[in-house]
């Protein structure tokens, strides 16, 4: 099977899939995400979206959405931070796009009253203010290895009773022609088959009805090379070793994302640390620090550093904003 089929069944099979059977977040889980590190992340995202809403004339009814909300912590922090923005809550219709029933239940405890959807194309046709943190990296990818001017696909099969990676016979692929100038024989490129439709829907909503999107993830402007990885118990493992029990991800191809959101506009790719500093994470951290002492203060300072330090998450994670023609880019991001 293709890596995409393998990833899809490993992550989302209703009985055995990784996200379908567990809550993987936090110190006791397999990995930790920015909203689980500090409330400041969601607070600043919330104020960024609320300012974008104000900048676009504060539409009286809009969709406040998150794709892949995990535990629901990010949306809960967004909602708490935006309580003080006059009219924002009254106008917001909160929608969570989540495939896992287990995680929907976790989200319901933190975001009561939300509407759950399976896919972004089910979002109401209204102005859309959306965040997706570590969502696109969970979408299944395919990998192709260059062989002359053709490509062999990397596929998962069984050999002597064990899962193993293999290569198909080479075929020329028009969809990968643009990679021929930037690759050599044997190089691997990745594609994300679900990305164009999902990003295209978000872009079309924002272009037609207004709104803003914030996509935060690891990856870069180009996708070259093998970024398929498994994480279990905070350590990188073999993606074939324990299907359904490890998180499987790949880096996000932000150039593909940018192309797919047209006719909406996209901002430049901005490192997460720079974005959070522009939104005021340091003064916010200082305010929160005044109420803390001892270990709690140390943990708070460490969390601030973890989110922003270029050697930690600050540079590895990137932010891309999506916005309509004629509007300002979301705060903290440049056209
Ligand atoms: N944004 C959260 C969680 C990131 S993990 C955080 O920052 O903590 C990825 C999330 O995307 C999980 O909630 C997972 O169940 C969800 N997900 C993965 N693939 C999905 C798909 N195809 N459709 C909808 N949700 C999906």
Short mmCIF file of C-alpha atoms and ligand atoms in Angstrom, two decimals:
data_model
loop_
_atom_site.label_atom_id
_atom_site.label_comp_id
_atom_site.label_asym_id
_atom_site.label_seq_id
_atom_site.Cartn_x
_atom_site.Cartn_y
_atom_site.Cartn_z
CA UNK A 1 0.00 0.00 0.00
CA UNK A 2 1.06 3.61 -0.47
CA UNK A 3 2.46 5.46 2.54
CA UNK A 4 -0.72 7.57 2.44
CA UNK A 5 -2.92 4.51 2.85
CA UNK A 6 -0.64 3.22 5.61
CA UNK A 7 -0.66 6.57 7.46
CA UNK A 8 -4.39 6.90 7.08
CA UNK A 9 -5.19 3.51 8.59
CA UNK A 10 -2.52 3.85 11.32
CA UNK A 11 -3.83 7.25 12.45
CA UNK A 12 -7.57 7.09 11.93
CA UNK A 13 -8.80 3.48 11.74
CA UNK A 14 -11.90 3.63 14.01
CA UNK A 15 -10.86 0.58 16.06
CA UNK A 16 -7.05 0.61 15.97
CA UNK A 17 -6.00 4.08 14.75
CA UNK A 18 -3.61 6.17 16.81
CA UNK A 19 -5.85 9.24 17.18
CA UNK A 20 -9.00 7.12 17.31
CA UNK A 21 -7.90 5.16 20.38
CA UNK A 22 -6.03 7.58 22.64
CA UNK A 23 -5.21 11.05 23.88
CA UNK A 24 -1.51 11.23 22.96
CA UNK A 25 -0.70 14.69 24.29
CA UNK A 26 1.36 15.83 27.26
CA UNK A 27 4.22 14.64 29.43
CA UNK A 28 2.65 11.21 29.99
CA UNK A 29 1.75 10.81 26.31
CA UNK A 30 3.82 10.66 23.16
CA UNK A 31 4.38 14.31 22.32
CA UNK A 32 3.49 17.81 23.48
CA UNK A 33 2.11 20.62 21.36
CA UNK A 34 2.34 24.40 21.76
CA UNK A 35 -1.10 24.92 23.37
CA UNK A 36 -0.28 22.18 25.89
CA UNK A 37 3.01 23.90 26.75
CA UNK A 38 1.48 27.25 27.73
CA UNK A 39 -1.85 29.06 27.79
CA UNK A 40 -0.03 32.03 26.20
CA UNK A 41 -0.01 30.31 22.80
CA UNK A 42 -3.79 30.11 22.53
CA UNK A 43 -4.31 33.52 24.09
CA UNK A 44 -2.15 35.22 21.46
CA UNK A 45 -3.71 33.21 18.61
CA UNK A 46 -7.14 34.27 19.92
CA UNK A 47 -6.21 37.95 20.03
CA UNK A 48 -4.63 37.71 16.56
CA UNK A 49 -7.86 36.26 15.12
CA UNK A 50 -10.00 38.79 17.01
CA UNK A 51 -7.90 41.69 15.67
CA UNK A 52 -8.22 40.28 12.13
CA UNK A 53 -12.01 40.14 12.72
CA UNK A 54 -12.02 43.80 13.88
CA UNK A 55 -9.82 44.83 10.92
CA UNK A 56 -12.41 43.31 8.56
CA UNK A 57 -15.27 45.32 10.06
CA UNK A 58 -16.33 42.85 12.77
CA UNK A 59 -18.80 40.75 10.71
CA UNK A 60 -21.93 40.09 12.80
CA UNK A 61 -21.89 36.33 12.25
CA UNK A 62 -18.75 34.31 11.54
CA UNK A 63 -17.29 30.84 11.95
CA UNK A 64 -14.52 30.50 14.53
CA UNK A 65 -12.95 27.18 13.59
CA UNK A 66 -10.09 24.89 14.45
CA UNK A 67 -8.87 21.98 12.33
CA UNK A 68 -7.52 19.05 14.35
CA UNK A 69 -8.13 20.49 17.84
CA UNK A 70 -6.45 17.70 19.86
CA UNK A 71 -7.57 18.10 23.47
CA UNK A 72 -9.44 21.35 22.81
CA UNK A 73 -6.95 23.37 24.85
CA UNK A 74 -6.13 25.85 22.06
CA UNK A 75 -9.77 26.72 21.37
CA UNK A 76 -10.50 27.01 25.10
CA UNK A 77 -7.60 29.48 25.46
CA UNK A 78 -8.74 31.40 22.35
CA UNK A 79 -12.24 31.75 23.81
CA UNK A 80 -11.03 32.82 27.26
CA UNK A 81 -8.66 35.45 25.83
CA UNK A 82 -11.28 36.93 23.49
CA UNK A 83 -14.05 37.30 26.11
CA UNK A 84 -13.06 40.93 26.55
CA UNK A 85 -13.34 41.75 22.82
CA UNK A 86 -16.77 43.43 22.51
CA UNK A 87 -19.12 41.51 20.20
CA UNK A 88 -16.66 38.75 19.31
CA UNK A 89 -18.32 35.92 21.23
CA UNK A 90 -21.81 36.98 20.24
CA UNK A 91 -20.81 36.82 16.56
CA UNK A 92 -18.73 33.63 16.74
CA UNK A 93 -20.05 30.19 15.85
CA UNK A 94 -17.46 27.75 17.13
CA UNK A 95 -16.77 24.75 14.88
CA UNK A 96 -14.23 22.00 15.47
CA UNK A 97 -13.12 19.79 12.57
CA UNK A 98 -12.06 16.51 14.15
CA UNK A 99 -11.89 12.95 12.84
CA UNK A 100 -11.36 11.13 16.15
CA UNK A 101 -14.35 10.31 18.37
CA UNK A 102 -12.05 9.92 21.38
CA UNK A 103 -10.58 13.39 20.91
CA UNK A 104 -14.03 14.88 20.23
CA UNK A 105 -15.02 13.73 23.71
CA UNK A 106 -11.91 15.38 25.21
CA UNK A 107 -12.66 18.59 23.28
CA UNK A 108 -16.27 18.64 24.51
CA UNK A 109 -15.11 18.98 28.12
CA UNK A 110 -13.07 22.10 27.28
CA UNK A 111 -15.19 23.66 24.54
CA UNK A 112 -18.83 23.01 25.47
CA UNK A 113 -21.32 24.14 22.87
CA UNK A 114 -19.05 23.73 19.85
CA UNK A 115 -20.25 22.12 16.62
CA UNK A 116 -18.18 19.15 15.43
CA UNK A 117 -17.57 18.41 11.77
CA UNK A 118 -15.71 15.67 9.90
CA UNK A 119 -14.36 17.92 7.15
CA UNK A 120 -13.69 21.61 6.47
CA UNK A 121 -16.02 21.59 3.45
CA UNK A 122 -18.92 21.18 5.93
CA UNK A 123 -18.18 24.58 7.54
CA UNK A 124 -21.04 27.08 7.07
CA UNK A 125 -20.65 29.61 4.25
CA UNK A 126 -19.76 32.58 6.47
CA UNK A 127 -16.62 34.62 7.17
CA UNK A 128 -14.09 32.08 8.45
CA UNK A 129 -11.50 32.68 11.16
CA UNK A 130 -9.58 29.43 11.48
CA UNK A 131 -6.51 28.02 13.18
CA UNK A 132 -4.73 24.76 12.40
CA UNK A 133 -1.85 23.87 14.72
CA UNK A 134 -0.06 20.61 13.91
CA UNK A 135 -3.01 19.54 11.75
CA UNK A 136 -1.51 19.48 8.24
CA UNK A 137 1.48 17.38 9.39
CA UNK A 138 -0.96 14.58 10.27
CA UNK A 139 -2.36 14.38 6.73
CA UNK A 140 -1.17 11.27 4.87
CA UNK A 141 1.69 11.71 2.40
CA UNK A 142 3.05 9.73 -0.54
CA UNK A 143 6.75 9.46 -1.32
CA UNK A 144 8.43 9.15 -4.71
CA UNK A 145 12.06 8.38 -5.45
CA UNK A 146 13.52 9.80 -8.62
CA UNK A 147 14.74 7.28 -11.20
CA UNK A 148 15.96 9.07 -14.31
CA UNK A 149 13.08 11.27 -15.42
CA UNK A 150 10.56 8.90 -13.82
CA UNK A 151 9.59 8.09 -10.25
CA UNK A 152 9.30 4.97 -8.12
CA UNK A 153 6.74 5.17 -5.33
CA UNK A 154 7.78 4.06 -1.83
CA UNK A 155 5.21 1.56 -0.63
CA UNK A 156 4.61 -0.58 2.44
CA UNK A 157 4.46 -4.35 2.04
CA UNK A 158 5.03 -7.59 3.89
CA UNK A 159 8.30 -9.53 3.71
CA UNK A 160 8.79 -12.66 5.80
CA UNK A 161 5.85 -11.63 7.95
CA UNK A 162 7.24 -8.15 8.73
CA UNK A 163 6.24 -4.75 7.35
CA UNK A 164 8.85 -3.41 5.00
CA UNK A 165 9.34 -0.51 2.59
CA UNK A 166 9.62 -1.22 -1.13
CA UNK A 167 9.68 0.63 -4.43
CA UNK A 168 7.34 0.32 -7.40
CA UNK A 169 8.65 0.23 -10.97
CA UNK A 170 9.38 3.74 -12.29
CA UNK A 171 6.65 5.73 -14.04
CA UNK A 172 6.82 9.26 -15.43
CA UNK A 173 4.55 11.52 -13.37
CA UNK A 174 3.43 14.85 -14.81
CA UNK A 175 2.41 16.01 -11.32
CA UNK A 176 6.06 15.81 -10.21
CA UNK A 177 7.58 17.40 -13.32
CA UNK A 178 8.30 20.63 -11.39
CA UNK A 179 10.61 18.66 -9.08
CA UNK A 180 12.89 17.44 -11.90
CA UNK A 181 14.96 20.63 -11.95
CA UNK A 182 15.62 20.53 -8.19
CA UNK A 183 16.29 16.82 -7.62
CA UNK A 184 18.87 14.22 -8.61
CA UNK A 185 18.57 10.51 -9.19
CA UNK A 186 17.63 8.74 -5.95
CA UNK A 187 16.19 11.86 -4.24
CA UNK A 188 12.83 11.57 -2.51
CA UNK A 189 9.94 14.00 -2.83
CA UNK A 190 6.67 13.93 -0.92
CA UNK A 191 3.14 14.83 -1.88
CA UNK A 192 0.12 15.27 0.36
CA UNK A 193 -2.94 14.14 -1.62
CA UNK A 194 -5.54 15.58 0.80
CA UNK A 195 -3.90 19.00 1.15
CA UNK A 196 -5.12 20.72 -2.04
CA UNK A 197 -8.81 20.08 -1.32
CA UNK A 198 -8.62 21.02 2.38
CA UNK A 199 -6.51 24.14 1.86
CA UNK A 200 -8.54 24.99 -1.24
CA UNK A 201 -11.77 24.94 0.77
CA UNK A 202 -10.29 27.16 3.50
CA UNK A 203 -8.91 29.57 0.88
CA UNK A 204 -12.18 29.70 -1.04
CA UNK A 205 -14.20 30.48 2.12
CA UNK A 206 -11.83 33.26 3.13
CA UNK A 207 -11.63 34.70 -0.40
CA UNK A 208 -15.42 34.67 -0.83
CA UNK A 209 -16.76 35.49 2.64
CA UNK A 210 -13.76 37.11 4.37
CA UNK A 211 -11.85 35.89 7.39
CA UNK A 212 -8.35 34.73 8.22
CA UNK A 213 -6.49 31.47 8.60
CA UNK A 214 -3.43 30.68 10.70
CA UNK A 215 -1.56 27.51 9.82
CA UNK A 216 1.19 26.62 12.29
CA UNK A 217 3.35 23.58 11.66
CA UNK A 218 6.80 22.23 10.97
CA UNK A 219 7.93 22.23 7.39
CA UNK A 220 9.27 24.70 4.93
CA UNK A 221 8.67 26.47 1.66
CA UNK A 222 9.78 23.40 -0.28
CA UNK A 223 9.33 19.73 0.41
CA UNK A 224 12.42 17.81 -0.61
CA UNK A 225 13.54 14.62 1.03
CA UNK A 226 12.13 12.05 3.40
CA UNK A 227 10.36 13.68 6.37
CA UNK A 228 8.07 10.75 7.23
CA UNK A 229 8.50 10.12 10.94
CA UNK A 230 7.05 8.27 13.90
CA UNK A 231 7.06 9.50 17.48
CA UNK A 232 6.22 7.40 20.52
CA UNK A 233 6.92 8.26 24.16
CA UNK A 234 8.66 11.53 23.15
CA UNK A 235 11.20 9.60 21.01
CA UNK A 236 11.53 9.09 17.25
CA UNK A 237 10.83 5.48 16.25
CA UNK A 238 10.56 3.33 13.12
CA UNK A 239 7.24 4.22 11.41
CA UNK A 240 6.66 0.56 10.54
CA UNK A 241 7.42 -0.87 14.00
CA UNK A 242 4.13 -0.34 15.83
CA UNK A 243 1.28 0.58 13.47
CA UNK A 244 -1.49 2.48 15.29
CA UNK A 245 0.62 3.01 18.40
CA UNK A 246 2.95 5.79 17.23
CA UNK A 247 2.16 9.24 15.87
CA UNK A 248 3.00 9.41 12.17
CA UNK A 249 3.69 12.78 10.56
CA UNK A 250 5.50 14.50 7.72
CA UNK A 251 6.70 18.04 7.21
CA UNK A 252 4.21 20.44 5.67
CA UNK A 253 4.93 21.65 2.14
CA UNK A 254 4.03 25.32 2.62
CA UNK A 255 4.52 26.10 -1.09
CA UNK A 256 1.79 23.56 -1.88
CA UNK A 257 -0.39 25.09 0.86
CA UNK A 258 0.14 28.61 -0.52
CA UNK A 259 -0.75 27.48 -4.04
CA UNK A 260 -3.88 25.68 -2.83
CA UNK A 261 -5.39 28.61 -0.88
CA UNK A 262 -5.59 30.81 -4.01
CA UNK A 263 -7.62 32.91 -4.75
CA UNK A 264 -7.14 33.87 -1.09
CA UNK A 265 -3.82 35.56 -0.32
CA UNK A 266 -1.14 34.05 1.89
CA UNK A 267 1.48 35.73 4.05
CA UNK A 268 5.17 35.05 4.11
CA UNK A 269 6.26 32.08 6.17
CA UNK A 270 7.19 33.39 9.63
CA UNK A 271 8.99 31.48 12.38
CA UNK A 272 6.69 30.76 15.34
CA UNK A 273 9.05 32.52 17.77
CA UNK A 274 9.05 35.73 15.71
CA UNK A 275 5.26 35.59 15.32
CA UNK A 276 4.66 35.15 19.07
CA UNK A 277 7.12 37.93 19.95
CA UNK A 278 5.36 40.31 17.52
CA UNK A 279 2.04 39.46 19.18
CA UNK A 280 3.48 40.36 22.59
CA UNK A 281 4.33 37.07 24.26
CA UNK A 282 7.06 38.68 26.38
CA UNK A 283 4.85 41.28 28.12
CA UNK A 284 2.16 38.60 28.53
CA UNK A 285 4.72 36.25 30.08
CA UNK A 286 5.88 38.99 32.44
CA UNK A 287 2.31 39.70 33.57
CA UNK A 288 1.65 36.01 34.25
CA UNK A 289 5.01 35.68 36.03
CA UNK A 290 4.03 38.21 38.72
CA UNK A 291 1.59 35.68 40.17
CA UNK A 292 4.06 32.76 40.18
CA UNK A 293 6.88 31.52 42.40
CA UNK A 294 9.34 28.64 42.69
CA UNK A 295 8.77 25.66 40.41
CA UNK A 296 5.68 27.17 38.82
CA UNK A 297 7.67 30.27 37.84
CA UNK A 298 10.53 28.15 36.48
CA UNK A 299 8.09 26.07 34.41
CA UNK A 300 6.47 29.24 33.07
CA UNK A 301 9.83 30.75 32.03
CA UNK A 302 10.82 27.44 30.41
CA UNK A 303 7.52 27.28 28.51
CA UNK A 304 8.02 30.80 27.13
CA UNK A 305 11.51 29.82 25.98
CA UNK A 306 10.34 26.53 24.50
CA UNK A 307 7.74 28.24 22.33
CA UNK A 308 10.01 31.04 21.09
CA UNK A 309 13.71 30.03 21.27
CA UNK A 310 15.03 29.35 17.73
CA UNK A 311 16.89 26.31 19.07
CA UNK A 312 13.65 24.85 20.47
CA UNK A 313 10.23 25.33 18.77
CA UNK A 314 10.72 28.96 17.74
CA UNK A 315 12.31 28.31 14.37
CA UNK A 316 11.26 24.74 13.63
CA UNK A 317 7.60 25.73 13.59
CA UNK A 318 6.42 28.17 10.94
CA UNK A 319 3.26 30.26 10.60
CA UNK A 320 1.43 31.09 7.38
CA UNK A 321 -1.54 33.44 7.35
CA UNK A 322 -4.40 33.25 4.85
CA UNK A 323 -6.50 36.36 4.16
CA UNK A 324 -8.72 37.90 1.49
CA UNK A 325 -7.68 40.42 -1.16
CA UNK A 326 -8.22 43.95 0.09
CA UNK A 327 -7.72 43.04 3.77
CA UNK A 328 -4.65 43.42 5.96
CA UNK A 329 -2.65 40.28 6.73
CA UNK A 330 -3.35 38.85 10.21
CA UNK A 331 -1.32 40.66 12.95
CA UNK A 332 2.23 39.38 13.34
CA UNK A 333 2.55 38.30 9.70
CA UNK A 334 3.73 40.06 6.52
CA UNK A 335 2.25 40.04 3.03
N1 LIG B 1 -4.02 21.07 17.30
C1 LIG B 1 -3.82 20.20 18.44
C2 LIG B 1 -3.64 18.72 18.04
C3 LIG B 1 -2.67 18.36 16.96
S1 LIG B 1 -2.63 16.61 16.65
C4 LIG B 1 -2.69 20.70 19.30
O1 LIG B 1 -2.00 21.60 18.88
O2 LIG B 1 -2.53 20.21 20.42
C5 LIG B 1 -3.60 16.41 15.20
C6 LIG B 1 -5.09 16.55 15.37
O3 LIG B 1 -5.70 16.43 14.09
C7 LIG B 1 -5.77 15.51 16.25
O4 LIG B 1 -6.84 16.13 16.92
C8 LIG B 1 -6.26 14.49 15.20
O5 LIG B 1 -7.28 13.64 15.66
C9 LIG B 1 -6.72 15.42 14.12
N2 LIG B 1 -6.79 14.86 12.76
C10 LIG B 1 -5.84 14.13 12.14
N3 LIG B 1 -6.21 13.85 10.87
C11 LIG B 1 -7.43 14.44 10.70
C12 LIG B 1 -8.33 14.52 9.58
N4 LIG B 1 -8.05 13.95 8.41
N5 LIG B 1 -9.48 15.22 9.75
C13 LIG B 1 -9.76 15.82 10.92
N6 LIG B 1 -8.95 15.77 12.02
C14 LIG B 1 -7.80 15.09 11.90
#
